[in-house]
């Protein structure tokens, strides 16, 4: 072959190589395959949903001109949300459904191969490196990766087809081709609450049996606690009625017990709304608490010296203080506390902090913290009106056995009734103590008997003792044999009605006690689960729900509705009305400070 032929050959080979490269880059879907070969096929038919271990979604907010990144990933077998300080995610099912949605992404049509149409179809890549001010038509980018970080699938989701919301314009990776596909997009949410267990308390309104309100607030300017009232109410599920258990109003520097006036009653509607709100309390957002604050929110001296931790608490409306000289360091919250007890023996305490702006749940952790930290007095005033802002709260859980109904054990014939039962562990301790005491008495009696026998043997002459030894042994052996025979006869005898009744009562009591002990065990297990969940986090909840839970005396107690022809009696006592105004003097403010 001459040089010219060689040159032509090399050029031809190069052209072929380039063509192959272009074809490989575009892939079969981007090649000259006909529409008939692509339509009806999945864009990610070879994707295995179980291989997906992370999902990243980047969405563009055209109003704020900013990107909203969201990611959920599996680490050491646990699903977490890196964009929210690794908060545990309830994501295994949803991520699997997102992967399945991509596998089921069916091609309906090939709309365009022209990159100039990307803005029209809303499939411009939300890449911060390429976006500029005024860019329109930015899509939502979805990326699935396996455990090693290998990209399994990437799709830019654009606008919905006009009049057909189940159809969307999409683009694969960095390819130019725009497809029309049938795609369910609800699993590609960037909302934090869509990826977690939203039910904060995990309780049922039917299980609530008592609620206690510690109504106070913090005067941040003066650094003082402003007490108002302590109120406890109980709910009787059998009669579906509320009952006032305790009412104390703070006046003249101390709490004073009160009774409801003749024209007052509990506001049943408000209390029922409270029960439902506790059941429906949903997590909107979270922040990680400072280290050193225990699960029960007790603070050690080390935390009191940690300025960064104290600042974190104060920014969210929580304060460490000693109200009494030499007293313990306690945690106080901006808007008081509510304690709720359930039939399971679980006692929740909710502490209400300051408001968090509405954008907190949508911003990144750092940005949202800044917004929450900048809440002002004006914001607080707006929040009082229920403007819709969210609020920080902290939650703890503990086991309170007094909340459980004790089993009513039937006394055996001839025994005194036992007013209260004890948990199985305490019963075992009592049995062991009783058995030990009985053994000690028996041992002492045996020793005394042995001593008497030895003394009697010593008093006998040697010949008489030897003579009596053999008959004595024979007599004991015969007695033992007779006793064994008697016991065997007793086993074969039918039990008397009294014995049968004792057996029945004993079994029934054992069943009741076991049920109670199982409730104790289950309650403790639930408290541990909840404490592990609550221990590291501030929570952000809906302001509207907060206002249904955070009740004062004026909301818990209402005036009775008089008959239509009744008039207000003369000499009406205004004392309770004055108390409800919460006009406090300086002596009614406890200093807040260490």
Coordinates of C-alpha atoms in Angstrom, one line a residue:
X1 CA 0.0 0.0 0.0
X2 CA 1.4 3.5 -1.0
X3 CA 1.5 6.4 1.4
X4 CA -1.6 8.0 0.0
X5 CA -3.5 4.8 0.6
X6 CA -2.2 4.6 4.1
X7 CA -3.3 8.2 4.8
X8 CA -6.8 7.6 3.5
X9 CA -7.0 4.4 5.6
X10 CA -5.9 6.3 8.8
X11 CA -8.5 9.1 8.1
X12 CA -11.2 6.6 7.5
X13 CA -10.3 4.7 10.7
X14 CA -10.3 8.0 12.6
X15 CA -13.8 8.9 11.3
X16 CA -15.1 5.5 12.3
X17 CA -13.5 5.8 15.8
X18 CA -15.1 9.2 16.3
X19 CA -18.5 7.9 15.1
X20 CA -18.2 5.0 17.5
X21 CA -17.3 7.3 20.3
X22 CA -20.3 9.6 19.6
X23 CA -22.6 6.6 19.4
X24 CA -21.2 5.2 22.7
X25 CA -21.6 8.6 24.4
X26 CA -25.2 8.9 23.2
X27 CA -26.1 5.3 23.9
X28 CA -28.8 3.4 22.2
X29 CA -31.6 5.8 23.2
X30 CA -29.6 8.8 21.8
X31 CA -28.7 7.0 18.5
X32 CA -30.7 6.8 15.3
X33 CA -33.1 4.3 16.8
X34 CA -36.6 4.9 15.6
X35 CA -39.3 6.2 17.9
X36 CA -41.1 2.9 17.5
X37 CA -38.1 1.2 19.2
X38 CA -38.1 3.6 22.2
X39 CA -41.8 4.4 22.8
X40 CA -43.3 2.2 25.5
X41 CA -39.9 1.3 26.9
X42 CA -38.6 2.3 30.4
X43 CA -35.7 4.8 30.5
X44 CA -34.1 2.8 33.4
X45 CA -35.3 -0.8 32.7
X46 CA -32.0 -2.3 34.0
X47 CA -32.1 -0.4 37.3
X48 CA -32.4 -2.7 40.4
X49 CA -34.3 -0.7 43.1
X50 CA -32.7 -2.7 46.0
X51 CA -29.2 -1.5 44.9
X52 CA -30.1 2.1 45.6
X53 CA -28.5 3.3 48.9
X54 CA -28.7 7.1 48.4
X55 CA -31.0 9.5 46.8
X56 CA -30.1 13.2 46.1
X57 CA -32.7 15.7 44.9
X58 CA -31.8 19.2 43.8
X59 CA -34.7 21.6 43.2
X60 CA -34.7 25.2 42.1
X61 CA -36.8 27.9 43.9
X62 CA -37.6 30.5 41.3
X63 CA -39.1 32.9 43.9
X64 CA -35.9 32.9 46.1
X65 CA -33.6 32.3 43.2
X66 CA -31.9 29.5 45.1
X67 CA -31.3 25.8 45.0
X68 CA -32.8 23.4 47.5
X69 CA -30.7 20.3 47.9
X70 CA -31.9 17.3 49.8
X71 CA -30.3 13.9 50.3
X72 CA -31.1 10.7 52.1
X73 CA -28.5 8.0 52.5
X74 CA -27.9 4.7 54.3
X75 CA -25.0 4.6 56.7
X76 CA -24.1 1.5 58.6
X77 CA -27.6 0.1 58.0
X78 CA -29.3 3.3 59.2
X79 CA -31.1 5.8 56.9
X80 CA -30.1 9.4 57.7
X81 CA -30.6 12.8 56.2
X82 CA -27.2 14.6 55.9
X83 CA -28.9 17.9 55.1
X84 CA -30.5 17.9 58.5
X85 CA -27.6 16.9 60.7
X86 CA -28.0 13.2 60.0
X87 CA -31.4 13.0 61.5
X88 CA -32.8 9.4 61.3
X89 CA -34.9 8.9 58.2
X90 CA -37.9 6.6 57.8
X91 CA -36.7 6.2 54.2
X92 CA -36.3 2.6 53.2
X93 CA -39.8 2.2 51.7
X94 CA -39.9 5.7 50.1
X95 CA -36.5 5.4 48.5
X96 CA -37.5 2.0 47.2
X97 CA -40.7 3.5 45.8
X98 CA -38.7 6.3 44.2
X99 CA -36.4 3.8 42.5
X100 CA -39.4 1.8 41.3
X101 CA -40.9 5.0 39.9
X102 CA -37.8 5.4 37.8
X103 CA -37.9 1.8 36.6
X104 CA -41.5 2.4 35.6
X105 CA -40.7 5.6 33.8
X106 CA -42.3 4.7 30.5
X107 CA -41.4 6.6 27.3
X108 CA -44.4 8.1 25.6
X109 CA -42.7 10.2 23.0
X110 CA -39.4 11.8 21.9
X111 CA -40.1 15.5 22.1
X112 CA -36.8 17.1 21.0
X113 CA -33.1 16.7 20.4
X114 CA -32.5 20.5 20.3
X115 CA -30.7 21.8 23.5
X116 CA -32.3 25.2 22.7
X117 CA -35.7 23.9 23.8
X118 CA -34.5 22.8 27.3
X119 CA -35.9 26.0 28.9
X120 CA -39.2 25.6 27.2
X121 CA -39.7 22.1 28.6
X122 CA -38.2 23.0 32.0
X123 CA -35.3 20.5 31.9
X124 CA -32.3 22.9 32.4
X125 CA -29.9 21.2 34.9
X126 CA -30.0 22.8 38.4
X127 CA -26.2 23.1 38.4
X128 CA -25.0 26.1 40.4
X129 CA -21.9 26.4 38.2
X130 CA -24.0 27.0 35.1
X131 CA -27.0 28.9 36.4
X132 CA -27.1 32.6 36.2
X133 CA -29.5 35.3 37.4
X134 CA -32.7 35.2 35.5
X135 CA -32.4 31.6 34.3
X136 CA -35.7 30.1 33.7
X137 CA -36.9 26.6 32.9
X138 CA -34.8 24.9 35.6
X139 CA -35.8 21.3 36.4
X140 CA -35.5 19.0 39.3
X141 CA -32.5 16.7 39.3
X142 CA -32.8 13.2 40.8
X143 CA -29.7 11.0 41.3
X144 CA -29.7 7.5 42.6
X145 CA -26.4 5.9 43.8
X146 CA -25.4 2.5 45.2
X147 CA -23.4 1.9 48.4
X148 CA -20.1 2.6 46.7
X149 CA -21.3 5.9 45.3
X150 CA -21.7 4.6 41.8
X151 CA -24.4 6.5 39.9
X152 CA -27.3 4.2 39.1
X153 CA -29.6 6.7 37.5
X154 CA -30.0 10.4 37.0
X155 CA -32.9 12.3 35.6
X156 CA -33.8 15.9 35.2
X157 CA -37.6 16.3 35.6
X158 CA -39.2 19.2 33.8
X159 CA -42.7 20.6 33.4
X160 CA -45.8 18.5 33.2
X161 CA -47.4 18.1 29.9
X162 CA -50.3 20.6 29.6
X163 CA -53.5 19.0 30.5
X164 CA -51.8 15.7 31.4
X165 CA -50.3 16.0 34.9
X166 CA -49.1 12.3 34.9
X167 CA -46.9 13.1 31.9
X168 CA -43.6 15.0 32.3
X169 CA -40.8 16.3 30.1
X170 CA -37.5 14.8 31.2
X171 CA -33.9 14.5 30.2
X172 CA -31.3 11.8 31.1
X173 CA -28.0 12.8 32.7
X174 CA -26.2 15.4 30.4
X175 CA -27.9 14.2 27.2
X176 CA -29.8 16.6 25.0
X177 CA -32.8 14.5 24.1
X178 CA -36.1 15.5 25.8
X179 CA -38.6 12.7 26.4
X180 CA -42.2 12.7 27.4
X181 CA -42.6 10.0 30.0
X182 CA -45.2 8.7 32.3
X183 CA -43.8 9.3 35.8
X184 CA -45.1 9.6 39.4
X185 CA -43.1 12.5 40.9
X186 CA -44.6 12.4 44.5
X187 CA -41.7 10.3 45.7
X188 CA -39.1 12.9 44.7
X189 CA -40.0 15.4 47.5
X190 CA -37.4 17.7 49.0
X191 CA -39.6 18.3 52.1
X192 CA -37.9 17.0 55.3
X193 CA -41.2 15.9 56.8
X194 CA -41.9 13.6 53.9
X195 CA -38.9 11.5 54.8
X196 CA -39.2 11.0 58.5
X197 CA -41.6 9.5 61.1
X198 CA -43.7 12.7 61.5
X199 CA -45.7 11.6 64.6
X200 CA -43.6 13.1 67.3
X201 CA -45.1 11.6 70.5
X202 CA -46.5 8.3 69.1
X203 CA -49.5 8.4 71.4
X204 CA -53.2 7.9 70.9
X205 CA -55.7 10.5 72.2
X206 CA -57.7 7.6 73.7
X207 CA -54.7 6.8 76.0
X208 CA -54.4 10.2 77.6
X209 CA -55.6 10.3 81.2
X210 CA -54.1 13.4 82.8
X211 CA -52.5 16.7 81.6
X212 CA -50.7 19.1 83.8
X213 CA -49.9 22.7 82.8
X214 CA -47.0 24.7 84.3
X215 CA -48.0 28.1 82.8
X216 CA -45.1 30.6 83.0
X217 CA -43.0 32.7 80.6
X218 CA -39.6 34.2 80.5
X219 CA -39.0 38.0 80.5
X220 CA -35.7 38.0 78.5
X221 CA -35.1 41.8 79.1
X222 CA -35.3 41.5 82.9
X223 CA -34.0 37.9 83.1
X224 CA -36.9 36.7 85.1
X225 CA -39.4 33.8 85.2
X226 CA -43.0 35.1 85.2
X227 CA -45.2 32.4 86.9
X228 CA -49.0 32.4 86.2
X229 CA -50.6 29.1 87.2
X230 CA -50.3 25.4 87.7
X231 CA -53.3 23.4 86.6
X232 CA -53.8 19.6 86.5
X233 CA -56.8 17.9 84.9
X234 CA -57.7 14.2 84.5
X235 CA -59.8 12.5 81.9
X236 CA -62.2 9.6 82.8
X237 CA -62.4 7.5 79.6
X238 CA -65.4 5.6 80.9
X239 CA -67.5 8.7 81.3
X240 CA -65.6 10.7 78.7
X241 CA -65.4 13.6 81.2
X242 CA -62.7 16.0 82.4
X243 CA -62.1 16.6 86.0
X244 CA -60.1 19.4 87.7
X245 CA -57.4 17.8 89.9
X246 CA -55.4 20.9 90.9
X247 CA -55.5 24.6 90.4
X248 CA -53.0 27.1 91.8
X249 CA -52.6 30.7 90.7
X250 CA -49.5 32.8 91.3
X251 CA -50.2 36.0 93.3
X252 CA -48.2 38.1 95.7
X253 CA -45.0 36.1 95.2
X254 CA -46.4 32.6 95.8
X255 CA -48.9 30.0 94.5
X256 CA -52.4 30.0 96.0
X257 CA -54.8 27.0 95.7
X258 CA -58.2 27.8 94.1
X259 CA -61.5 26.2 93.5
X260 CA -63.7 26.8 90.5
X261 CA -66.3 29.5 91.2
X262 CA -69.9 28.7 91.1
X263 CA -70.2 30.2 87.7
X264 CA -67.1 28.5 86.2
X265 CA -66.5 25.1 84.6
X266 CA -63.8 23.3 82.6
X267 CA -63.8 24.2 78.9
X268 CA -64.4 20.7 77.5
X269 CA -64.0 21.7 73.9
X270 CA -60.6 23.2 74.5
X271 CA -59.4 20.2 76.4
X272 CA -60.7 17.8 73.8
X273 CA -58.9 19.9 71.1
X274 CA -55.8 19.6 73.3
X275 CA -56.0 15.7 73.3
X276 CA -56.3 15.6 69.5
X277 CA -53.5 18.1 69.1
X278 CA -51.2 15.9 71.2
X279 CA -52.1 12.9 69.1
X280 CA -51.6 14.9 65.9
X281 CA -48.3 16.7 66.9
X282 CA -46.2 16.5 63.8
X283 CA -42.4 17.2 63.3
X284 CA -41.8 20.1 60.9
X285 CA -38.0 20.3 61.4
X286 CA -35.2 19.5 63.8
X287 CA -32.0 20.9 65.2
X288 CA -29.3 19.0 67.2
X289 CA -29.1 19.8 70.9
X290 CA -25.7 20.7 72.5
X291 CA -23.8 17.9 74.0
X292 CA -23.9 17.6 77.8
X293 CA -27.7 18.0 78.1
X294 CA -29.0 14.6 79.4
X295 CA -32.0 12.8 78.0
X296 CA -34.1 14.0 81.0
X297 CA -32.8 17.6 80.3
X298 CA -30.8 17.8 83.6
X299 CA -27.9 20.0 83.2
X300 CA -24.5 19.5 84.9
X301 CA -22.1 22.2 86.0
X302 CA -20.0 21.4 82.9
X303 CA -22.8 22.4 80.6
X304 CA -23.3 25.6 82.6
X305 CA -19.8 26.6 81.8
X306 CA -20.2 25.9 78.1
X307 CA -21.0 29.2 76.6
X308 CA -21.6 27.8 73.1
X309 CA -24.2 25.3 74.5
X310 CA -26.0 27.9 76.6
X311 CA -26.1 30.2 73.5
X312 CA -27.6 27.3 71.5
X313 CA -30.3 26.9 74.1
X314 CA -31.1 30.6 74.5
X315 CA -31.4 31.1 70.7
X316 CA -34.2 28.6 70.7
X317 CA -35.9 29.9 73.9
X318 CA -34.4 27.6 76.6
X319 CA -32.5 28.8 79.7
X320 CA -30.4 27.2 82.4
X321 CA -31.0 28.8 85.8
X322 CA -30.9 28.4 89.5
X323 CA -34.1 29.9 91.0
X324 CA -33.0 29.4 94.5
X325 CA -29.5 30.0 95.9
X326 CA -27.7 26.7 96.1
X327 CA -30.5 24.9 94.3
X328 CA -30.1 22.6 91.3
X329 CA -29.4 24.0 87.8
X330 CA -32.7 23.6 85.9
X331 CA -34.0 24.1 82.4
X332 CA -36.7 26.7 81.8
X333 CA -38.5 27.4 78.6
X334 CA -39.8 30.5 77.0
X335 CA -43.5 29.6 77.2
X336 CA -43.8 27.1 80.0
X337 CA -44.4 23.4 80.0
X338 CA -47.1 20.8 79.6
X339 CA -47.0 17.3 81.1
X340 CA -49.1 14.5 79.6
X341 CA -49.7 11.1 81.2
X342 CA -51.1 8.0 79.4
X343 CA -52.6 4.7 80.3
X344 CA -49.3 3.0 79.2
X345 CA -47.5 4.6 82.1
X346 CA -45.6 7.0 79.8
X347 CA -45.3 10.6 81.0
X348 CA -44.3 13.2 78.4
X349 CA -43.1 16.7 79.2
X350 CA -43.2 19.3 76.4
X351 CA -41.2 22.5 76.9
X352 CA -42.0 25.4 74.6
X353 CA -39.3 27.6 73.2
X354 CA -39.3 30.6 70.9
X355 CA -40.7 30.8 67.4
X356 CA -38.9 29.6 64.4
X357 CA -39.6 31.3 61.1
X358 CA -41.8 29.6 58.5
X359 CA -38.8 29.1 56.1
X360 CA -36.8 27.1 58.7
X361 CA -38.2 23.8 57.5
X362 CA -37.2 24.5 54.0
X363 CA -33.8 26.0 54.5
X364 CA -30.5 24.3 55.2
X365 CA -29.6 23.6 58.8
X366 CA -27.2 26.6 59.1
X367 CA -29.5 29.0 57.3
X368 CA -32.5 27.9 59.3
X369 CA -30.7 28.3 62.6
X370 CA -29.8 31.9 61.7
X371 CA -33.4 32.7 60.9
X372 CA -34.6 31.1 64.1
X373 CA -31.9 33.0 66.0
X374 CA -33.1 36.4 64.6
X375 CA -36.6 36.0 66.0
X376 CA -37.5 39.4 67.6
X377 CA -39.9 40.7 70.1
X378 CA -42.2 41.7 67.2
X379 CA -42.1 38.1 66.0
X380 CA -43.1 36.9 69.4
X381 CA -46.0 39.3 69.4
X382 CA -47.1 38.1 66.0
X383 CA -46.8 34.5 67.2
X384 CA -49.2 35.2 70.1
X385 CA -51.8 36.1 67.4
X386 CA -51.1 32.7 65.7
X387 CA -49.6 34.0 62.4
X388 CA -48.5 30.5 61.3
X389 CA -44.9 30.6 62.4
X390 CA -43.5 27.4 63.8
X391 CA -42.0 26.9 67.3
X392 CA -39.1 25.1 68.9
X393 CA -40.0 22.5 71.6
X394 CA -38.1 20.0 73.6
X395 CA -39.7 16.7 74.7
X396 CA -38.8 14.2 77.4
X397 CA -40.4 10.9 78.4
X398 CA -40.3 9.0 81.7
X399 CA -42.1 6.0 83.1
X400 CA -44.7 6.7 85.9
X401 CA -46.1 3.5 87.3
X402 CA -48.9 5.5 89.1
X403 CA -50.5 6.0 85.7
X404 CA -51.2 2.3 85.4
X405 CA -54.3 0.8 86.8
X406 CA -53.4 -1.7 89.5
X407 CA -54.9 -5.2 89.2
X408 CA -57.7 -5.9 91.7
X409 CA -56.5 -9.2 93.2
X410 CA -59.1 -11.4 95.0
X411 CA -58.0 -12.4 98.5
X412 CA -58.0 -16.1 99.3
X413 CA -60.5 -17.4 101.8
X414 CA -59.4 -16.4 105.2
X415 CA -56.9 -13.8 104.0
X416 CA -57.2 -10.0 104.3
X417 CA -57.7 -8.1 101.0
X418 CA -54.5 -6.8 99.4
X419 CA -55.1 -3.2 98.5
X420 CA -52.3 -2.9 96.0
X421 CA -50.3 -5.4 94.0
X422 CA -46.6 -5.1 93.4
X423 CA -44.6 -5.6 90.2
X424 CA -43.1 -9.1 89.7
X425 CA -39.6 -8.0 90.7
X426 CA -40.8 -6.6 94.0
X427 CA -42.8 -9.7 94.6
X428 CA -39.8 -11.9 94.0
X429 CA -37.8 -9.8 96.5
X430 CA -40.5 -10.2 99.1
X431 CA -40.7 -14.0 98.5
X432 CA -36.9 -14.3 98.8
X433 CA -36.9 -12.3 102.0
X434 CA -39.8 -14.3 103.5
X435 CA -38.2 -17.6 102.5
X436 CA -34.9 -16.5 104.0
X437 CA -36.6 -15.6 107.2
X438 CA -38.5 -18.9 107.3
X439 CA -35.3 -20.8 106.7
X440 CA -33.6 -19.0 109.5
X441 CA -36.4 -19.8 111.9
X442 CA -36.4 -23.5 110.7
X443 CA -32.6 -23.7 111.1
X444 CA -32.9 -22.3 114.6
X445 CA -35.6 -24.7 115.5
X446 CA -33.6 -27.6 114.1
X447 CA -30.6 -26.6 116.1
X448 CA -32.6 -26.4 119.3
X449 CA -34.1 -29.8 118.6
X450 CA -30.7 -31.2 117.9
X451 CA -29.3 -29.7 121.1
X452 CA -32.2 -31.3 123.1
X453 CA -31.5 -34.7 121.6
X454 CA -27.8 -34.5 122.3
X455 CA -28.5 -33.4 125.9
X456 CA -30.9 -36.3 126.3
X457 CA -28.4 -38.7 124.9
X458 CA -25.7 -37.4 127.2
X459 CA -28.0 -38.0 130.2
X460 CA -28.6 -41.6 129.3
X461 CA -26.2 -44.4 130.4
X462 CA -24.1 -45.8 127.6
X463 CA -25.7 -49.2 127.7
X464 CA -29.3 -47.7 127.7
X465 CA -28.4 -45.4 124.8
X466 CA -27.1 -48.3 122.8
X467 CA -30.2 -50.3 123.6
X468 CA -32.6 -47.6 122.6
X469 CA -30.7 -46.6 119.4
X470 CA -32.0 -49.4 117.2
X471 CA -35.7 -49.2 118.2
X472 CA -35.6 -45.4 117.8
X473 CA -34.2 -45.7 114.2
X474 CA -36.9 -48.2 113.3
X475 CA -39.6 -46.0 114.8
X476 CA -38.4 -42.9 112.7
X477 CA -38.2 -45.1 109.5
X478 CA -41.8 -46.3 110.1
X479 CA -43.0 -42.8 110.7
X480 CA -41.4 -41.5 107.5
X481 CA -42.9 -44.3 105.5
X482 CA -46.4 -43.6 107.0
X483 CA -46.1 -39.9 106.2
X484 CA -45.1 -40.7 102.5
X485 CA -48.1 -43.0 102.3
X486 CA -50.4 -40.3 103.7
X487 CA -49.1 -37.7 101.2
X488 CA -49.7 -40.1 98.3
X489 CA -53.3 -40.7 99.6
X490 CA -53.8 -36.9 99.7
X491 CA -52.8 -36.6 96.0
X492 CA -55.3 -39.2 95.0
X493 CA -58.2 -37.7 97.1
X494 CA -60.5 -35.4 95.2
X495 CA -60.1 -31.7 96.2
X496 CA -62.8 -30.1 98.3
X497 CA -64.8 -27.2 96.9
X498 CA -62.8 -24.9 99.2
X499 CA -59.5 -26.1 97.7
X500 CA -60.8 -25.8 94.2
X501 CA -62.0 -22.2 94.9
X502 CA -58.5 -21.4 96.3
X503 CA -56.9 -22.8 93.2
X504 CA -59.2 -20.8 90.9
X505 CA -58.6 -17.5 92.7
X506 CA -54.9 -18.2 92.7
X507 CA -54.7 -18.7 89.0
X508 CA -56.9 -15.7 88.3
X509 CA -54.7 -13.5 90.5
X510 CA -51.6 -14.8 88.7
X511 CA -53.2 -14.0 85.4
X512 CA -54.1 -10.4 86.5
X513 CA -50.6 -9.9 88.0
X514 CA -48.9 -11.1 84.8
X515 CA -51.0 -8.7 82.7
X516 CA -50.0 -5.9 84.9
X517 CA -46.3 -6.8 84.9
X518 CA -46.4 -7.1 81.1
X519 CA -47.8 -3.5 81.0
X520 CA -45.0 -2.3 83.2
X521 CA -42.4 -3.9 81.0
X522 CA -44.0 -2.6 77.8
X523 CA -44.3 0.9 79.3
X524 CA -40.6 1.0 80.3
X525 CA -39.6 -0.3 76.8
X526 CA -41.6 2.5 75.1
X527 CA -40.1 5.1 77.4
X528 CA -36.6 3.9 76.5
X529 CA -37.5 4.0 72.7
X530 CA -38.9 7.5 73.1
X531 CA -36.0 8.8 75.2
X532 CA -33.5 7.5 72.6
X533 CA -35.4 9.4 70.0
X534 CA -35.9 12.7 71.9
X535 CA -32.5 12.9 73.5
X536 CA -30.5 14.7 70.8
X537 CA -33.0 17.0 69.2
X538 CA -34.8 20.3 69.4
X539 CA -38.0 19.9 67.4
X540 CA -39.9 22.4 65.3
X541 CA -43.7 22.0 65.3
X542 CA -46.7 23.8 63.8
X543 CA -47.7 27.0 65.5
X544 CA -51.4 26.3 65.1
X545 CA -51.0 22.9 66.9
X546 CA -48.8 24.6 69.6
X547 CA -51.6 27.0 70.5
X548 CA -54.0 24.1 71.0
X549 CA -51.6 22.6 73.5
X550 CA -50.3 25.6 75.3
X551 CA -53.4 26.6 77.4
X552 CA -53.7 29.0 80.3
X553 CA -56.3 29.3 83.0
X554 CA -58.5 31.5 80.9
X555 CA -58.7 28.8 78.2
X556 CA -59.0 25.8 80.5
X557 CA -61.7 27.4 82.6
X558 CA -64.7 29.2 81.2
X559 CA -67.8 30.8 82.5
X560 CA -70.9 28.7 82.6
X561 CA -73.5 29.6 80.0
X562 CA -76.4 31.1 82.0
X563 CA -80.1 30.5 81.0
X564 CA -81.4 33.1 78.6
X565 CA -83.6 34.8 81.3
X566 CA -80.8 34.9 83.9
X567 CA -79.1 38.2 84.8
X568 CA -75.7 38.7 86.3
X569 CA -76.1 38.6 90.1
X570 CA -75.3 41.7 92.1
X571 CA -72.0 41.9 94.0
X572 CA -70.3 39.7 91.4
X573 CA -66.9 38.6 92.7
X574 CA -64.2 40.0 90.3
X575 CA -61.3 38.3 92.0
X576 CA -60.9 35.5 89.4
X577 CA -61.2 38.0 86.6
X578 CA -58.3 40.1 88.0
X579 CA -56.2 37.0 88.4
X580 CA -56.8 36.1 84.7
X581 CA -55.3 39.3 83.5
X582 CA -51.9 38.2 84.7
X583 CA -50.9 41.7 85.8
X584 CA -47.9 40.9 87.9
X585 CA -45.8 43.2 90.2
X586 CA -42.0 42.9 90.4
X587 CA -42.4 40.5 93.4
X588 CA -44.3 38.1 91.1
X589 CA -41.2 37.7 88.9
X590 CA -38.6 35.1 89.9
X591 CA -35.1 36.1 88.9
X592 CA -33.8 34.0 86.0
X593 CA -30.1 33.6 86.3
X594 CA -27.4 31.5 87.7

